[in-house]
CSV table of N, CA and C in Angstrom, one decimal:
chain,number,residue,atom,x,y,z
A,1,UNK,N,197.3,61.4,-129.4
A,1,UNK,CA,196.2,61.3,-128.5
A,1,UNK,C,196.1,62.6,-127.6
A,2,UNK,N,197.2,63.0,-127.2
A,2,UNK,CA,197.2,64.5,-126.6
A,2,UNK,C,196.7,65.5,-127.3
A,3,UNK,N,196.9,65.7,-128.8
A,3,UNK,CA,196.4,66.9,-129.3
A,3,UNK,C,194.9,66.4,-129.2
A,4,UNK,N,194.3,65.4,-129.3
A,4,UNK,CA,192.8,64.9,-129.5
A,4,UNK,C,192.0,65.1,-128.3
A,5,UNK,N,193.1,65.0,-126.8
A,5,UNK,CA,192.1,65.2,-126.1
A,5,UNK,C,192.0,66.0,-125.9
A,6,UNK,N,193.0,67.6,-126.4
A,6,UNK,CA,193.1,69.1,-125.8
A,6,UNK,C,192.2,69.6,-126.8
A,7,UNK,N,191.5,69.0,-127.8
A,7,UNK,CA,190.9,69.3,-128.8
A,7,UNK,C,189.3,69.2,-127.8
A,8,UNK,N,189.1,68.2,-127.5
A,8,UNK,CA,187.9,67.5,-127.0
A,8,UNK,C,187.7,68.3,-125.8
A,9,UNK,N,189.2,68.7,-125.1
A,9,UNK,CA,188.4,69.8,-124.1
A,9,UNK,C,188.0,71.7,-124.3
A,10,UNK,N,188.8,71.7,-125.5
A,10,UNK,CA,188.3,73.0,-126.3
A,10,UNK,C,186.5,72.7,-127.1
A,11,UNK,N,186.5,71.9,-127.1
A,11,UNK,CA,185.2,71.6,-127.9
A,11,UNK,C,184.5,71.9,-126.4
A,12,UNK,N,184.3,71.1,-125.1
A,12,UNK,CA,183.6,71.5,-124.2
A,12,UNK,C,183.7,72.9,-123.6
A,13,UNK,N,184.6,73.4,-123.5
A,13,UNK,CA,185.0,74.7,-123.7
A,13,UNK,C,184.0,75.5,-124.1
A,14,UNK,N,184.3,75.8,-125.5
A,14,UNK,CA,183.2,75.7,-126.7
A,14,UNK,C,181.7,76.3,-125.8
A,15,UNK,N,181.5,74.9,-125.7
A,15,UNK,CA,180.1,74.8,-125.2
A,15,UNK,C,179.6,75.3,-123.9
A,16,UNK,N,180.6,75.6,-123.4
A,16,UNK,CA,180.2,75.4,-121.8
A,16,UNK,C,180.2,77.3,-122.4
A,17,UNK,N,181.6,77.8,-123.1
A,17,UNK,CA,181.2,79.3,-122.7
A,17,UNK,C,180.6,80.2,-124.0
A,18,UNK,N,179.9,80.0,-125.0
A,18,UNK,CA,179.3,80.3,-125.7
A,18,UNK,C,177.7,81.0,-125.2
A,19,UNK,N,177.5,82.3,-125.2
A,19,UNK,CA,176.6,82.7,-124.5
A,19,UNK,C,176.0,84.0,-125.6
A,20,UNK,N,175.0,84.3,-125.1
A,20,UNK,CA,174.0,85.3,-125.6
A,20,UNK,C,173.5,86.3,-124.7
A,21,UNK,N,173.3,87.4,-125.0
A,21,UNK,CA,172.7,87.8,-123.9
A,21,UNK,C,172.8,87.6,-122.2
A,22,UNK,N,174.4,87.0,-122.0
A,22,UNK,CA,175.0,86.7,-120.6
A,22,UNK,C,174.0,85.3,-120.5
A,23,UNK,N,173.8,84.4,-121.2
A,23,UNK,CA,173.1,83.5,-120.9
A,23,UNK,C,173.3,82.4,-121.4
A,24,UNK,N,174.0,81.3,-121.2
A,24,UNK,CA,174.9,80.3,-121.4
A,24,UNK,C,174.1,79.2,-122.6
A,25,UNK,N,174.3,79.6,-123.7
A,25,UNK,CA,172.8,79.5,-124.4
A,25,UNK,C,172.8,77.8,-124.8
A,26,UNK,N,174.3,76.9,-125.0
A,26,UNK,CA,174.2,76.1,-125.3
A,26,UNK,C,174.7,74.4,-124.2
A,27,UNK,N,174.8,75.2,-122.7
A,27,UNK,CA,175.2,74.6,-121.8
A,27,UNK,C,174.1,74.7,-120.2
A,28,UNK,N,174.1,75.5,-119.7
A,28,UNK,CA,173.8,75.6,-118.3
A,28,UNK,C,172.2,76.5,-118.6
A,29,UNK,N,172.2,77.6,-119.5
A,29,UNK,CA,171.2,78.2,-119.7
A,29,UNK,C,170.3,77.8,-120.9
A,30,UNK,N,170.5,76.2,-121.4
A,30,UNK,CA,170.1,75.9,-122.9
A,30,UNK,C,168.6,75.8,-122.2
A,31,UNK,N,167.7,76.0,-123.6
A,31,UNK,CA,166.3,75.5,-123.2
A,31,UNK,C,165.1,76.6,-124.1
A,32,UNK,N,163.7,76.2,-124.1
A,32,UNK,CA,163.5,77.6,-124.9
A,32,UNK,C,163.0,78.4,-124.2
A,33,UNK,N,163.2,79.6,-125.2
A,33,UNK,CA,163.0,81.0,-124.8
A,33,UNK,C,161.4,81.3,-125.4
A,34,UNK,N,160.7,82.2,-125.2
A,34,UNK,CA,160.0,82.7,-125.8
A,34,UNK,C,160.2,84.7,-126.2
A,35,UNK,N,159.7,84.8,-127.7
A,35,UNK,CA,160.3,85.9,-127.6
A,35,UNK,C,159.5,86.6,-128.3
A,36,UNK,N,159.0,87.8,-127.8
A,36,UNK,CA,158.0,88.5,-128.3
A,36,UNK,C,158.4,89.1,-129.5
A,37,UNK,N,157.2,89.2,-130.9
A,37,UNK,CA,157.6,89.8,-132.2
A,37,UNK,C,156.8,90.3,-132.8
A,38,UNK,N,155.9,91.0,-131.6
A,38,UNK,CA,154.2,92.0,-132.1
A,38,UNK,C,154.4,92.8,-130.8
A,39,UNK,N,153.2,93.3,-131.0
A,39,UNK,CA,152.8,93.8,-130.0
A,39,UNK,C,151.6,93.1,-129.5
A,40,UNK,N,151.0,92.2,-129.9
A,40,UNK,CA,150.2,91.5,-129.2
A,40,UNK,C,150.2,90.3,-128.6
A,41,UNK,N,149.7,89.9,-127.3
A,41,UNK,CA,150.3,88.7,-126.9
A,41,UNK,C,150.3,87.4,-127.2
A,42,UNK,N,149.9,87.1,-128.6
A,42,UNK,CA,150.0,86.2,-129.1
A,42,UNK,C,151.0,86.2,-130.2
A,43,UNK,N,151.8,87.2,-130.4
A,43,UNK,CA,153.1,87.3,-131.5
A,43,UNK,C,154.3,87.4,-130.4
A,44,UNK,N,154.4,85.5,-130.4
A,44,UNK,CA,155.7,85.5,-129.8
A,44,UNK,C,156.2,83.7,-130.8
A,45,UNK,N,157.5,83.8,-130.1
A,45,UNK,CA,158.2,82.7,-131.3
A,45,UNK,C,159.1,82.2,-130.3
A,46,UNK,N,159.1,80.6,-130.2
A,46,UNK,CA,160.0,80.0,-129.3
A,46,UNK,C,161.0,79.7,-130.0
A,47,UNK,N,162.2,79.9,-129.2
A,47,UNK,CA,163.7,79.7,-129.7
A,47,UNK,C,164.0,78.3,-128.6
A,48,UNK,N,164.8,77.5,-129.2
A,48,UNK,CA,164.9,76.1,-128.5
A,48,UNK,C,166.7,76.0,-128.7
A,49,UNK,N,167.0,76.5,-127.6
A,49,UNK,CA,168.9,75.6,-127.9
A,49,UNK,C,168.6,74.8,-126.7
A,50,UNK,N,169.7,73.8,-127.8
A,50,UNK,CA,170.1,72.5,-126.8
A,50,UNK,C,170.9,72.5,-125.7
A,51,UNK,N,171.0,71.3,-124.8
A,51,UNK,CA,172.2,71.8,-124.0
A,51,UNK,C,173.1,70.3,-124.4
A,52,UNK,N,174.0,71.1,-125.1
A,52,UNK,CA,175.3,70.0,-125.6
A,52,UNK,C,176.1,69.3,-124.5
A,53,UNK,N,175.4,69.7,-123.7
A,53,UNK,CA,176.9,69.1,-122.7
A,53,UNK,C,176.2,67.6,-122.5
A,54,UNK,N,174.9,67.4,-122.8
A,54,UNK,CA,174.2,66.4,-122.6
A,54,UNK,C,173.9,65.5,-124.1
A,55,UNK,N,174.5,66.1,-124.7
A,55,UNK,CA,174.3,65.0,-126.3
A,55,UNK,C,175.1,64.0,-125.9
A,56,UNK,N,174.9,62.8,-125.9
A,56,UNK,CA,175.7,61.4,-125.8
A,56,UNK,C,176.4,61.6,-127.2
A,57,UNK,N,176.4,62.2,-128.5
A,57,UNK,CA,177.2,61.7,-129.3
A,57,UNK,C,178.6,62.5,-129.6
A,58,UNK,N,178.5,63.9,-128.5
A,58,UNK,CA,179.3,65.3,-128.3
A,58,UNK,C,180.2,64.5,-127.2
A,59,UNK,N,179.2,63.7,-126.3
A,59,UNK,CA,180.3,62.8,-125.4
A,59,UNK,C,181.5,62.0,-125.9
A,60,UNK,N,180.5,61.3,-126.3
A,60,UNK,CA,181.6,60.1,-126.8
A,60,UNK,C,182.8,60.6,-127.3
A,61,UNK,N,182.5,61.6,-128.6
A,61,UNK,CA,183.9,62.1,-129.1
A,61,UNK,C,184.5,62.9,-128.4
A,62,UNK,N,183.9,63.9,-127.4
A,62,UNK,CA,184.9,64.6,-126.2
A,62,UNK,C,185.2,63.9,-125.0
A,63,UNK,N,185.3,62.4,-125.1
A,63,UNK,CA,185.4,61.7,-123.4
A,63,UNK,C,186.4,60.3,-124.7
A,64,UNK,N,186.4,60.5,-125.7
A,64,UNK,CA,187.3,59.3,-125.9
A,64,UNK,C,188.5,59.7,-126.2
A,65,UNK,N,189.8,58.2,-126.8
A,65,UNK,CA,190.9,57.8,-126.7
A,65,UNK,C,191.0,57.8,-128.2
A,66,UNK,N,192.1,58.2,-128.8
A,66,UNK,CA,193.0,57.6,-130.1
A,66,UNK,C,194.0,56.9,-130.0
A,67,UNK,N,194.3,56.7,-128.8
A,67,UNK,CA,196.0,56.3,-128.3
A,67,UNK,C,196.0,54.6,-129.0
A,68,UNK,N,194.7,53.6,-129.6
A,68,UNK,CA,194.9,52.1,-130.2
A,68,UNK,C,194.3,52.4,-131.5
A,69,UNK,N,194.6,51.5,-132.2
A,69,UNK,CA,193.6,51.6,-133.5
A,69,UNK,C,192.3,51.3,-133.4
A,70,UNK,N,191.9,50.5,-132.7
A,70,UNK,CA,190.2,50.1,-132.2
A,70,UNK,C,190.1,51.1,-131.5
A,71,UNK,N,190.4,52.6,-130.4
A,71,UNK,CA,189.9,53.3,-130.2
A,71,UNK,C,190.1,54.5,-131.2
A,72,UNK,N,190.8,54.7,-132.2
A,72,UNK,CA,190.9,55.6,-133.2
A,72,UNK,C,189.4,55.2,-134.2
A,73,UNK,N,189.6,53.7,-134.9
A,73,UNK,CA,188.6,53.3,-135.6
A,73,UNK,C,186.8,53.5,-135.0
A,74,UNK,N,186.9,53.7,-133.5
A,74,UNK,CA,185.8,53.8,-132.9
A,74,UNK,C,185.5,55.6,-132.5
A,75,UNK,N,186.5,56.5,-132.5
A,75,UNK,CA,186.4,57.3,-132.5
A,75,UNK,C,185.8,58.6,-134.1
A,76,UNK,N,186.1,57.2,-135.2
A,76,UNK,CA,185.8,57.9,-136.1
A,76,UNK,C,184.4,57.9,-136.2
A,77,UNK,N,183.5,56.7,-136.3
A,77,UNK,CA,182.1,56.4,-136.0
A,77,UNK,C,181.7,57.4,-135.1
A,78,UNK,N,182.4,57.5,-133.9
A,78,UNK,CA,181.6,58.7,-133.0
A,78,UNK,C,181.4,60.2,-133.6
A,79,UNK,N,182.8,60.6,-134.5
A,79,UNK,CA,182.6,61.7,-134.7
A,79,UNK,C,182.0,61.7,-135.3
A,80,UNK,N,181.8,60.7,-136.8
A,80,UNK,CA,180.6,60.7,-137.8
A,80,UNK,C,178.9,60.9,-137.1
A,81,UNK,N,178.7,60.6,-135.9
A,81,UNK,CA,177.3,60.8,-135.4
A,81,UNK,C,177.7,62.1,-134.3
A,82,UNK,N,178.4,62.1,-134.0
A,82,UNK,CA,178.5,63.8,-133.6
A,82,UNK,C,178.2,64.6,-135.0
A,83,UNK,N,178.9,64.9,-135.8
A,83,UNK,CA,178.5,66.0,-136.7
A,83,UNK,C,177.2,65.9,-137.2
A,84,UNK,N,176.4,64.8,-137.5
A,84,UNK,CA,175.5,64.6,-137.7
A,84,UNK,C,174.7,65.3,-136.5
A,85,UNK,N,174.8,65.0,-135.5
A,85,UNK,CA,174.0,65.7,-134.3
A,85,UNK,C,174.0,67.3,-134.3
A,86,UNK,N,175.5,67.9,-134.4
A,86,UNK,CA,175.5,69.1,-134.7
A,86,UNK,C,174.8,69.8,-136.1
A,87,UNK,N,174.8,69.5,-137.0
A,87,UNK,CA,174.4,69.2,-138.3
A,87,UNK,C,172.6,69.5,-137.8
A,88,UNK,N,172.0,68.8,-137.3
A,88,UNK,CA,170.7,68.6,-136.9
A,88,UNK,C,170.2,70.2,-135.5
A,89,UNK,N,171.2,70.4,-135.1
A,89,UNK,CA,171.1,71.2,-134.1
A,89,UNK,C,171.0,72.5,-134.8
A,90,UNK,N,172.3,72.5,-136.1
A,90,UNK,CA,172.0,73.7,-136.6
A,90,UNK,C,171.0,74.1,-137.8
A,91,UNK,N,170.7,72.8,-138.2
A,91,UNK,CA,169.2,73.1,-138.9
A,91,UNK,C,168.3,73.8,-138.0
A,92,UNK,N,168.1,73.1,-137.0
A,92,UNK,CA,167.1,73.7,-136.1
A,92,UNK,C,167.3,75.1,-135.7
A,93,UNK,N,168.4,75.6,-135.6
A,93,UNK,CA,168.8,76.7,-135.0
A,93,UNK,C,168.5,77.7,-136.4
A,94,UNK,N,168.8,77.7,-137.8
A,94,UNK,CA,169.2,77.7,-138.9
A,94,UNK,C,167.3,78.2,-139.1
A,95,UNK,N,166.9,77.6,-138.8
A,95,UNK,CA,164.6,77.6,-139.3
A,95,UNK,C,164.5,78.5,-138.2
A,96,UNK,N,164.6,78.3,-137.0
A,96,UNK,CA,164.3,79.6,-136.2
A,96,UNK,C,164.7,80.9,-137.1
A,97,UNK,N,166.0,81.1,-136.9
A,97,UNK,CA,166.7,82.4,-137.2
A,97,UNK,C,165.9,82.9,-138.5
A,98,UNK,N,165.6,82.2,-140.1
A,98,UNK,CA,165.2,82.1,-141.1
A,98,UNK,C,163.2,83.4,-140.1
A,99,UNK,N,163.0,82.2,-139.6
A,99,UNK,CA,161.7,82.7,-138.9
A,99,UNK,C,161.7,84.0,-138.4
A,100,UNK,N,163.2,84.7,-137.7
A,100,UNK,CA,163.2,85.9,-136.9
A,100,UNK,C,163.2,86.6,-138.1
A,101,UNK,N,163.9,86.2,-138.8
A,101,UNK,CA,164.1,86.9,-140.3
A,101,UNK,C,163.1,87.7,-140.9
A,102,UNK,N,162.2,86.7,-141.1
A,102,UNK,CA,160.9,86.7,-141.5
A,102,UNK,C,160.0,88.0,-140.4
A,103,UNK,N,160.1,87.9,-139.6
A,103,UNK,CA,159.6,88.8,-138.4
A,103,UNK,C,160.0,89.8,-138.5
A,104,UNK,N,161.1,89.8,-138.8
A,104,UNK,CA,161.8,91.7,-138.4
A,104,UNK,C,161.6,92.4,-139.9
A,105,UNK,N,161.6,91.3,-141.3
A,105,UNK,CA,161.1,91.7,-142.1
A,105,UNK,C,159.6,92.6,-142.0
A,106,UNK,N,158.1,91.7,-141.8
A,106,UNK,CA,157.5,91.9,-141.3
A,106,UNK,C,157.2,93.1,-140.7
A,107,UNK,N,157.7,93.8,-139.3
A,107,UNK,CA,157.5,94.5,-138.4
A,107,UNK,C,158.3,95.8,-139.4
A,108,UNK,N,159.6,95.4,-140.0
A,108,UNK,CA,160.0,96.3,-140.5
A,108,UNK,C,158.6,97.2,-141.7
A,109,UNK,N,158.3,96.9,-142.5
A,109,UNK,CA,157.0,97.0,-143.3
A,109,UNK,C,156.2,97.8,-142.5
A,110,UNK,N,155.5,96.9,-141.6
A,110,UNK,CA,154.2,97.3,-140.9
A,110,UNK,C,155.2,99.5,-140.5
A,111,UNK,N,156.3,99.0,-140.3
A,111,UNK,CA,156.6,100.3,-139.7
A,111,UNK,C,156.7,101.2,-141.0
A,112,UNK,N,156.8,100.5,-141.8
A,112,UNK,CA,157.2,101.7,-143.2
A,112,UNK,C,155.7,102.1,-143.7
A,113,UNK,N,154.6,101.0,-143.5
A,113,UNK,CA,153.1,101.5,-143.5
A,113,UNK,C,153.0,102.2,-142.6
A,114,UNK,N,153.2,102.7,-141.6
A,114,UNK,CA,152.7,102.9,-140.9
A,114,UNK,C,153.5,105.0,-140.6
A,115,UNK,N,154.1,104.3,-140.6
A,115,UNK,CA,154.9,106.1,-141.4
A,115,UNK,C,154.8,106.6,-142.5
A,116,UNK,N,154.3,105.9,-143.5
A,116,UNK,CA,153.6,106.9,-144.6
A,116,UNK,C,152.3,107.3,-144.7
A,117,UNK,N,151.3,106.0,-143.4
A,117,UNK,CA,149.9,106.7,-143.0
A,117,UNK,C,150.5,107.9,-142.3
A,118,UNK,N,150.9,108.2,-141.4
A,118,UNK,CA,151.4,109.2,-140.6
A,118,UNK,C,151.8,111.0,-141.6
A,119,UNK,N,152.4,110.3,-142.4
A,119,UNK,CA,152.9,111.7,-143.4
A,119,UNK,C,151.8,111.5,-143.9
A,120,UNK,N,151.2,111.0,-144.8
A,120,UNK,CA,149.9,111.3,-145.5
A,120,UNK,C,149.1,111.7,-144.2
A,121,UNK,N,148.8,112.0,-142.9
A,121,UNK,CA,147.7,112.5,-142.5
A,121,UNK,C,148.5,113.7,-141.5
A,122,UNK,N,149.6,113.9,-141.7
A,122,UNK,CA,150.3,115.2,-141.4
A,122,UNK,C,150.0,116.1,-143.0
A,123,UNK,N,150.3,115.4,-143.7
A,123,UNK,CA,150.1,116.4,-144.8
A,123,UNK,C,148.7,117.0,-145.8
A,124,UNK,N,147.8,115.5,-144.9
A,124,UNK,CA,146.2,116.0,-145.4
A,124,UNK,C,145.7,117.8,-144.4
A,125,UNK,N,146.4,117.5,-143.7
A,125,UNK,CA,145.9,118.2,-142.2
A,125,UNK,C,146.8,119.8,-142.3
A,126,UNK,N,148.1,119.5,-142.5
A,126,UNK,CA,148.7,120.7,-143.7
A,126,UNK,C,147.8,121.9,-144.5
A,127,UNK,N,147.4,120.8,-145.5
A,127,UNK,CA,147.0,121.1,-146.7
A,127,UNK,C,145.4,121.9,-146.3
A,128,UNK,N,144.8,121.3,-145.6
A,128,UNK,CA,143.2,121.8,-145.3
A,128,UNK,C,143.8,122.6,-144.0
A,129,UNK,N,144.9,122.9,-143.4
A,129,UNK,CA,145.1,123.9,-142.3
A,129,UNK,C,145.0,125.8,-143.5
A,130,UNK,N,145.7,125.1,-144.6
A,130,UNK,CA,146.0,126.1,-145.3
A,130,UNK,C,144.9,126.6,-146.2
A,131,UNK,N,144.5,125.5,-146.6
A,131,UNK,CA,143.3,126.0,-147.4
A,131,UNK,C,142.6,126.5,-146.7
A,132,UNK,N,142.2,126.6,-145.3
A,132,UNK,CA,141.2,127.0,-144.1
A,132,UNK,C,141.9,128.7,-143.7
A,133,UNK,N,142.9,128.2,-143.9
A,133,UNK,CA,143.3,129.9,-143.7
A,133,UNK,C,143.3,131.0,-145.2
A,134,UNK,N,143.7,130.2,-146.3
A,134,UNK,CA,143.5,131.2,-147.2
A,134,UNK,C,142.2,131.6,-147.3
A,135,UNK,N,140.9,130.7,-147.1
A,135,UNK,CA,139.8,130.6,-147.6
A,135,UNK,C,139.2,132.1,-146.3
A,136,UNK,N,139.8,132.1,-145.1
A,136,UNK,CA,139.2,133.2,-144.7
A,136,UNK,C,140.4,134.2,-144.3
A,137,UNK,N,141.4,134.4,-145.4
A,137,UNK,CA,142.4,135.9,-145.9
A,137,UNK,C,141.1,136.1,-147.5
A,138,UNK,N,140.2,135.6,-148.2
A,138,UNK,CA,139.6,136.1,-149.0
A,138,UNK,C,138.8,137.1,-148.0
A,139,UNK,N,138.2,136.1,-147.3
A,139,UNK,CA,137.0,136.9,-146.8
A,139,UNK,C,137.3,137.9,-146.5
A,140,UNK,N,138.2,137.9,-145.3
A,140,UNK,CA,138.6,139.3,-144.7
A,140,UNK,C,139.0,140.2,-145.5
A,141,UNK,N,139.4,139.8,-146.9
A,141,UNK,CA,140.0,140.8,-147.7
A,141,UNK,C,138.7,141.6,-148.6
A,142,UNK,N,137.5,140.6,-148.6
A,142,UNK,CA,136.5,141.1,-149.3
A,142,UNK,C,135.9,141.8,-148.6
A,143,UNK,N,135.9,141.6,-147.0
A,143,UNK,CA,135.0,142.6,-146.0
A,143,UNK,C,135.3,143.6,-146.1
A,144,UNK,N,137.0,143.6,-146.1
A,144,UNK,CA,137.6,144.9,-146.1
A,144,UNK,C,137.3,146.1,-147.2
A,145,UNK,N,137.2,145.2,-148.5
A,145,UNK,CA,137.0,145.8,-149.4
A,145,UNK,C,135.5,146.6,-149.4
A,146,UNK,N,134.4,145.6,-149.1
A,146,UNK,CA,133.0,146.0,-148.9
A,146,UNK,C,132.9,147.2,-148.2
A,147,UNK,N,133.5,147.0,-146.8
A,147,UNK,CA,133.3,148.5,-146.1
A,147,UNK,C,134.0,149.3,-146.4
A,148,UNK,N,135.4,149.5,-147.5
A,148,UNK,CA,135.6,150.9,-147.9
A,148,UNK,C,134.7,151.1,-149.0
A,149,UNK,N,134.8,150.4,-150.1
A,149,UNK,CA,133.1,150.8,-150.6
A,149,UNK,C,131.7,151.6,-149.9
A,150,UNK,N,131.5,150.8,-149.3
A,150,UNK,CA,130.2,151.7,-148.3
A,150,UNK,C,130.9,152.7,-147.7
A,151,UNK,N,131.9,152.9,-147.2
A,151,UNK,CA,132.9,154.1,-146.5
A,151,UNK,C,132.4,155.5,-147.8
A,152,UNK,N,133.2,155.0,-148.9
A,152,UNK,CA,133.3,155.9,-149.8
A,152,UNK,C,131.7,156.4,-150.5
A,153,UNK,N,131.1,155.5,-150.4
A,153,UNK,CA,129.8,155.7,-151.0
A,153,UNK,C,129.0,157.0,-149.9
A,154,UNK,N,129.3,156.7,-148.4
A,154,UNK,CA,128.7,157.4,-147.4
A,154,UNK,C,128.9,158.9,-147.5
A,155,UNK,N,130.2,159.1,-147.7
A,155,UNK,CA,131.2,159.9,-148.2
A,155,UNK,C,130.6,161.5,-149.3
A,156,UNK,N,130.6,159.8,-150.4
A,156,UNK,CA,129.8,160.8,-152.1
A,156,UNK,C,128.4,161.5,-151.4
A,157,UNK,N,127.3,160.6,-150.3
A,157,UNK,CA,126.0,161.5,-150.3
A,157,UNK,C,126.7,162.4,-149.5
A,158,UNK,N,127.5,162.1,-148.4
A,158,UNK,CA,127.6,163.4,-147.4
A,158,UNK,C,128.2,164.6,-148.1
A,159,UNK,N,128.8,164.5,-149.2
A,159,UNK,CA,128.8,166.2,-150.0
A,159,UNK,C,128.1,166.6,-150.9
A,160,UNK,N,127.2,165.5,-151.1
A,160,UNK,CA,126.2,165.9,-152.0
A,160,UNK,C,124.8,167.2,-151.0
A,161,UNK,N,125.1,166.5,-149.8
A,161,UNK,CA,124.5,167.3,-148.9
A,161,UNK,C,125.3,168.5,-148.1
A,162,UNK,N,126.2,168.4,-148.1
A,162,UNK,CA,126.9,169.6,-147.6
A,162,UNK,C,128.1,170.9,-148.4
């Protein structure tokens, strides 16, 4: 019966100090949270922990006795609807998480879209920076060329005349 009840008070233990983000998630600070997963204020997702200290069927099995066989025999029923309780807590807990899952998936994407619009419009912008500059190294190269032509042409009459 001794190891059962030092068991029963490690289980509240357990509970009481199991925390998240400094926040006692399944005892003193249980309850839900809302938790943003957009950027808009309608992409948020409630997270719901329990607070165990308050399950009647977490009690029974951490507040009872094995020391007779009618409280052993009664303590097995309890634990049988304890796990079942836990069992149900962590489904619940189990669909959320599955959900964040799904979310960070999600956002992860939108960001991988969202960075190859980015290089594709760094690299459209590139591309026509350069073609905007080659397009006027012709010109300049053909002005250049034009006015030594007329240069030399001016040239040819001025010794034709002198």
């Amino acid at each position: 019966n001794t190891e059962y009840q030092q068991l029963g008070q490690e289980v509240n233990r357990v509970i009481g100090a199991t925390s998240f983000n400094g926040q006692k998630i399944l005892s003193s600070d249980a309850g839900t949270r809302q938790i943003n997963t957009g950027p808009g204020s309608q992409d948020t997702l409630d997270l719901s922990t329990p607070d165990l200290r308050n399950d009647s069927d977490l009690s029974d099995v951490t507040g009872g006795s094995i020391a007779t066989a009618g409280g052993s025999s009664t303590m097995i029923d309890s634990i049988d609807k304890a796990l079942k309780s836990v069992g149900q807590h962590r489904a619940s807990l189990g669909a959320t998480e599955h959900r964040l899952e799904a979310v960070a998936d999600t956002t992860d994407l939108r960001f991988e879209s969202a960075s190859r619009a980015y290089d594709r419009l760094v690299s459209t912008d590139v591309a026509s920076t350069t073609s905007a500059w080659r397009q006027a190294q012709v010109q300049q190269y053909a002005a250049i060329s034009m006015f030594r032509q007329n240069q030399d042409s001016m040239q040819r009459l001025l010794s034709l005349f002198g």
